[in-house]
PDB file of C-alpha atoms in Angstrom:
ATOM      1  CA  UNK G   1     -38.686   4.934  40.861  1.00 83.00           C
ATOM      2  CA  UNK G   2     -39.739   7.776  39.042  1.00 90.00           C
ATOM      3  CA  UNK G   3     -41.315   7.632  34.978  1.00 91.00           C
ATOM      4  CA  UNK G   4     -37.405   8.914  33.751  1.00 93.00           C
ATOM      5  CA  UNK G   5     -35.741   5.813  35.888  1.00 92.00           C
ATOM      6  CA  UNK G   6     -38.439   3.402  33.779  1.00 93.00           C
ATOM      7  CA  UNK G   7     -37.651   5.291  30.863  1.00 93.00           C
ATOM      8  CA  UNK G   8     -33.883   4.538  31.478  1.00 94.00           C
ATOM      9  CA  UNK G   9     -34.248   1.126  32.274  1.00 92.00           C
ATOM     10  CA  UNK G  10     -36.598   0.336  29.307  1.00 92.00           C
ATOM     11  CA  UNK G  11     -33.537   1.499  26.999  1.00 93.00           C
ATOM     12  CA  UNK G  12     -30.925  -0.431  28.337  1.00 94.00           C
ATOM     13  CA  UNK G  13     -33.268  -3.449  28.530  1.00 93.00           C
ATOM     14  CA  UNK G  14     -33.796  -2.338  24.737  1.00 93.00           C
ATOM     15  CA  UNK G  15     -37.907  -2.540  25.175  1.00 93.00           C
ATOM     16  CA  UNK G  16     -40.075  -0.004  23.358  1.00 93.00           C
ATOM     17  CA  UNK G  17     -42.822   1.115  26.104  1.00 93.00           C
ATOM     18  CA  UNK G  18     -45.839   2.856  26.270  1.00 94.00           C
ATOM     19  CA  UNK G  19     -46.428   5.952  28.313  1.00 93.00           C
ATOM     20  CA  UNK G  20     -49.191   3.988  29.900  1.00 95.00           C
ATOM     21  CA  UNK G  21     -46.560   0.731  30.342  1.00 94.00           C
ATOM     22  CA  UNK G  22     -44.141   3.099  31.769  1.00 93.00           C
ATOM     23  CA  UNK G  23     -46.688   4.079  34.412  1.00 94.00           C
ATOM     24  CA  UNK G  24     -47.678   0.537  35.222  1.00 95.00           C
ATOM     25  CA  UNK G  25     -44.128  -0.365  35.738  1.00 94.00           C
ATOM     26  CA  UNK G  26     -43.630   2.749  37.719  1.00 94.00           C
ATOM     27  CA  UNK G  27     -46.508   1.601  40.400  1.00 95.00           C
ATOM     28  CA  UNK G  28     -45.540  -1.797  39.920  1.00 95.00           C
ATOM     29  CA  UNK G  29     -41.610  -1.125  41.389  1.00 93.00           C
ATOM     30  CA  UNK G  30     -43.379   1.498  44.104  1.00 94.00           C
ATOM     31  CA  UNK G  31     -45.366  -1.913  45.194  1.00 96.00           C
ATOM     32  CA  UNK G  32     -42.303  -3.741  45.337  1.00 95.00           C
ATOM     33  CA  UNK G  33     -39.568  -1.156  47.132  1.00 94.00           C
ATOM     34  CA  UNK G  34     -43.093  -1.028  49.582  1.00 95.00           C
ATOM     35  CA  UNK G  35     -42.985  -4.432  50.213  1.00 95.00           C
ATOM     36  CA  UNK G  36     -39.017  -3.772  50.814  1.00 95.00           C
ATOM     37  CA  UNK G  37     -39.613  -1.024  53.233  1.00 95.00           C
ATOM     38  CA  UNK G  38     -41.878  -3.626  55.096  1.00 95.00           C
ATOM     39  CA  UNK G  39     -39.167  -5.630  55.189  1.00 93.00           C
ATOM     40  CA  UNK G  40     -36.727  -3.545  56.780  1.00 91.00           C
ATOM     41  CA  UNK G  41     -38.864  -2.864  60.131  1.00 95.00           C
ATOM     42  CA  UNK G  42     -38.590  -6.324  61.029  1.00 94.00           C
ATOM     43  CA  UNK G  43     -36.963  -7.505  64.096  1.00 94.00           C
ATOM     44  CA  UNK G  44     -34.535  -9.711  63.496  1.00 93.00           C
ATOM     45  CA  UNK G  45     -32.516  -9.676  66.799  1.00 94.00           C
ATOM     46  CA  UNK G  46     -31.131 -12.786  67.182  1.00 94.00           C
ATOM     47  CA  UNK G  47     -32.110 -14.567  63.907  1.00 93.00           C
ATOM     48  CA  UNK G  48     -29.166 -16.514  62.465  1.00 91.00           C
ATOM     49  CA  UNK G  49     -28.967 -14.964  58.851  1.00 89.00           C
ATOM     50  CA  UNK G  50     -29.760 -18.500  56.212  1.00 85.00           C
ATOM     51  CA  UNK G  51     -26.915 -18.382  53.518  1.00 81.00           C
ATOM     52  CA  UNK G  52     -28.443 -21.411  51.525  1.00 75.00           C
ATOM     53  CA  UNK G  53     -29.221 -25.050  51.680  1.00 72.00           C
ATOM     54  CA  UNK G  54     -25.208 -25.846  51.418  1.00 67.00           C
ATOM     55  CA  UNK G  55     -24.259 -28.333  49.062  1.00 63.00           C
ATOM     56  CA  UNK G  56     -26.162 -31.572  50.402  1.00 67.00           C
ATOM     57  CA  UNK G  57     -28.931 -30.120  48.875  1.00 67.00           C
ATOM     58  CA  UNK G  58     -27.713 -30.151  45.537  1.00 71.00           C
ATOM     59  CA  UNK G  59     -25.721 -33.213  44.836  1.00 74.00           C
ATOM     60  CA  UNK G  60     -23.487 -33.433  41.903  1.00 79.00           C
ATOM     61  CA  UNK G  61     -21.856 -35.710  40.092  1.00 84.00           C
ATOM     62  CA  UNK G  62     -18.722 -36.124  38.817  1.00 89.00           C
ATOM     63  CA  UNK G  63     -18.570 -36.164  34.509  1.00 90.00           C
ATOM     64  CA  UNK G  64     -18.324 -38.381  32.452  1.00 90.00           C
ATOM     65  CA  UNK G  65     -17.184 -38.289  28.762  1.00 89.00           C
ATOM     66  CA  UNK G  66     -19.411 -40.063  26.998  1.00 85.00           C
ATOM     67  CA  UNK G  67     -19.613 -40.846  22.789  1.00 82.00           C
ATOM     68  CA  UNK G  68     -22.650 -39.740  21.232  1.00 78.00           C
ATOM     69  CA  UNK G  69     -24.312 -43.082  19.405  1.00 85.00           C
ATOM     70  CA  UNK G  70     -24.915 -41.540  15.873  1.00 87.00           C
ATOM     71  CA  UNK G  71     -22.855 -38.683  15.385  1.00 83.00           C
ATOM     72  CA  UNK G  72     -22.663 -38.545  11.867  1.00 84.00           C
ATOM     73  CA  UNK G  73     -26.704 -38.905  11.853  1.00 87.00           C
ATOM     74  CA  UNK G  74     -26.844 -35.870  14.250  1.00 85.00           C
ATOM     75  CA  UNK G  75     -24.222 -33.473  12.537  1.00 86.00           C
ATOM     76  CA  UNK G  76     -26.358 -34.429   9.024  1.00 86.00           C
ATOM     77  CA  UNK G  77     -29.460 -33.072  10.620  1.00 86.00           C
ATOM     78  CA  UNK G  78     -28.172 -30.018  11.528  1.00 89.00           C
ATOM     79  CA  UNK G  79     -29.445 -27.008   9.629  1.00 89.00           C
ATOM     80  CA  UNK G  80     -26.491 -25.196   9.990  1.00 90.00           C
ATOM     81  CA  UNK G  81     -22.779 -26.199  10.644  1.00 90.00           C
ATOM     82  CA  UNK G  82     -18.854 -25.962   9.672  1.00 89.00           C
ATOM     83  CA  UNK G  83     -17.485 -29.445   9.577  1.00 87.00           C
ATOM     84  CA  UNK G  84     -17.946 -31.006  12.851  1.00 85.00           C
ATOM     85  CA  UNK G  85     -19.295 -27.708  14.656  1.00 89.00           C
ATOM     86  CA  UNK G  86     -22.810 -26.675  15.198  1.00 89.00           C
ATOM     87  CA  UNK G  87     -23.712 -22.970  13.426  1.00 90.00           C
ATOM     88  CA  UNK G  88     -25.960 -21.051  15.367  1.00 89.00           C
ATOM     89  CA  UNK G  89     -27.072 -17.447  14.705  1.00 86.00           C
ATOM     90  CA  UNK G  90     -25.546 -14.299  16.386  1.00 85.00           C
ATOM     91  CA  UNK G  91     -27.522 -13.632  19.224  1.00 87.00           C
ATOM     92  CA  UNK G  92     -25.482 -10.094  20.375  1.00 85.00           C
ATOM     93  CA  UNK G  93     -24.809  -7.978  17.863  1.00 78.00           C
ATOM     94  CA  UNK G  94     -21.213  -5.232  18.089  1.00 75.00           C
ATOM     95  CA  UNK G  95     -21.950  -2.246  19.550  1.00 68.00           C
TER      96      UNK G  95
END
């Protein structure tokens, strides 16, 4: 990836780099597509591809409603709410 690909990416990731943080990220991602090349001269004949663990290995559980034990306690210690509703700040802004 060249410095105007980092340069790219920094602004849609919204980060304000460096010149000298560009160039680290710039050998950083030429490490890593390396390590992808690598990668990509190994023979795999005849290895089955692995998809996952399947879901054995991540039991779940059906849900449960369940009623809070102090509610009212809990909606009082809120800093910020609208009647029974929990306020939180805007976290993405309009374009």
């Amino acid at each position: 990836m060249d410095l105007e690909g980092i340069r790219h990416l920094a602004e849609l990731s919204r980060l304000s780099l460096s010149e000298e943080e560009m160039e680290a990220l710039r050998e950083h991602f030429e490490r890593i597509m390396g390590y992808f090349a690598r990668l990509s001269t190994l023979d795999l004949e005849g290895v089955e591809p692995f998809y996952g663990f399947g879901e054995e290995a991540t039991p779940t559980r059906e849900d449960e409603v369940a009623s809070w034990p102090d509610r009212d306690l809990f909606l009082e210690g809120l800093p910020r709410r609208e009647g029974d509703f929990v306020r939180v700040p805007r976290i993405v802004r309009e374009v």
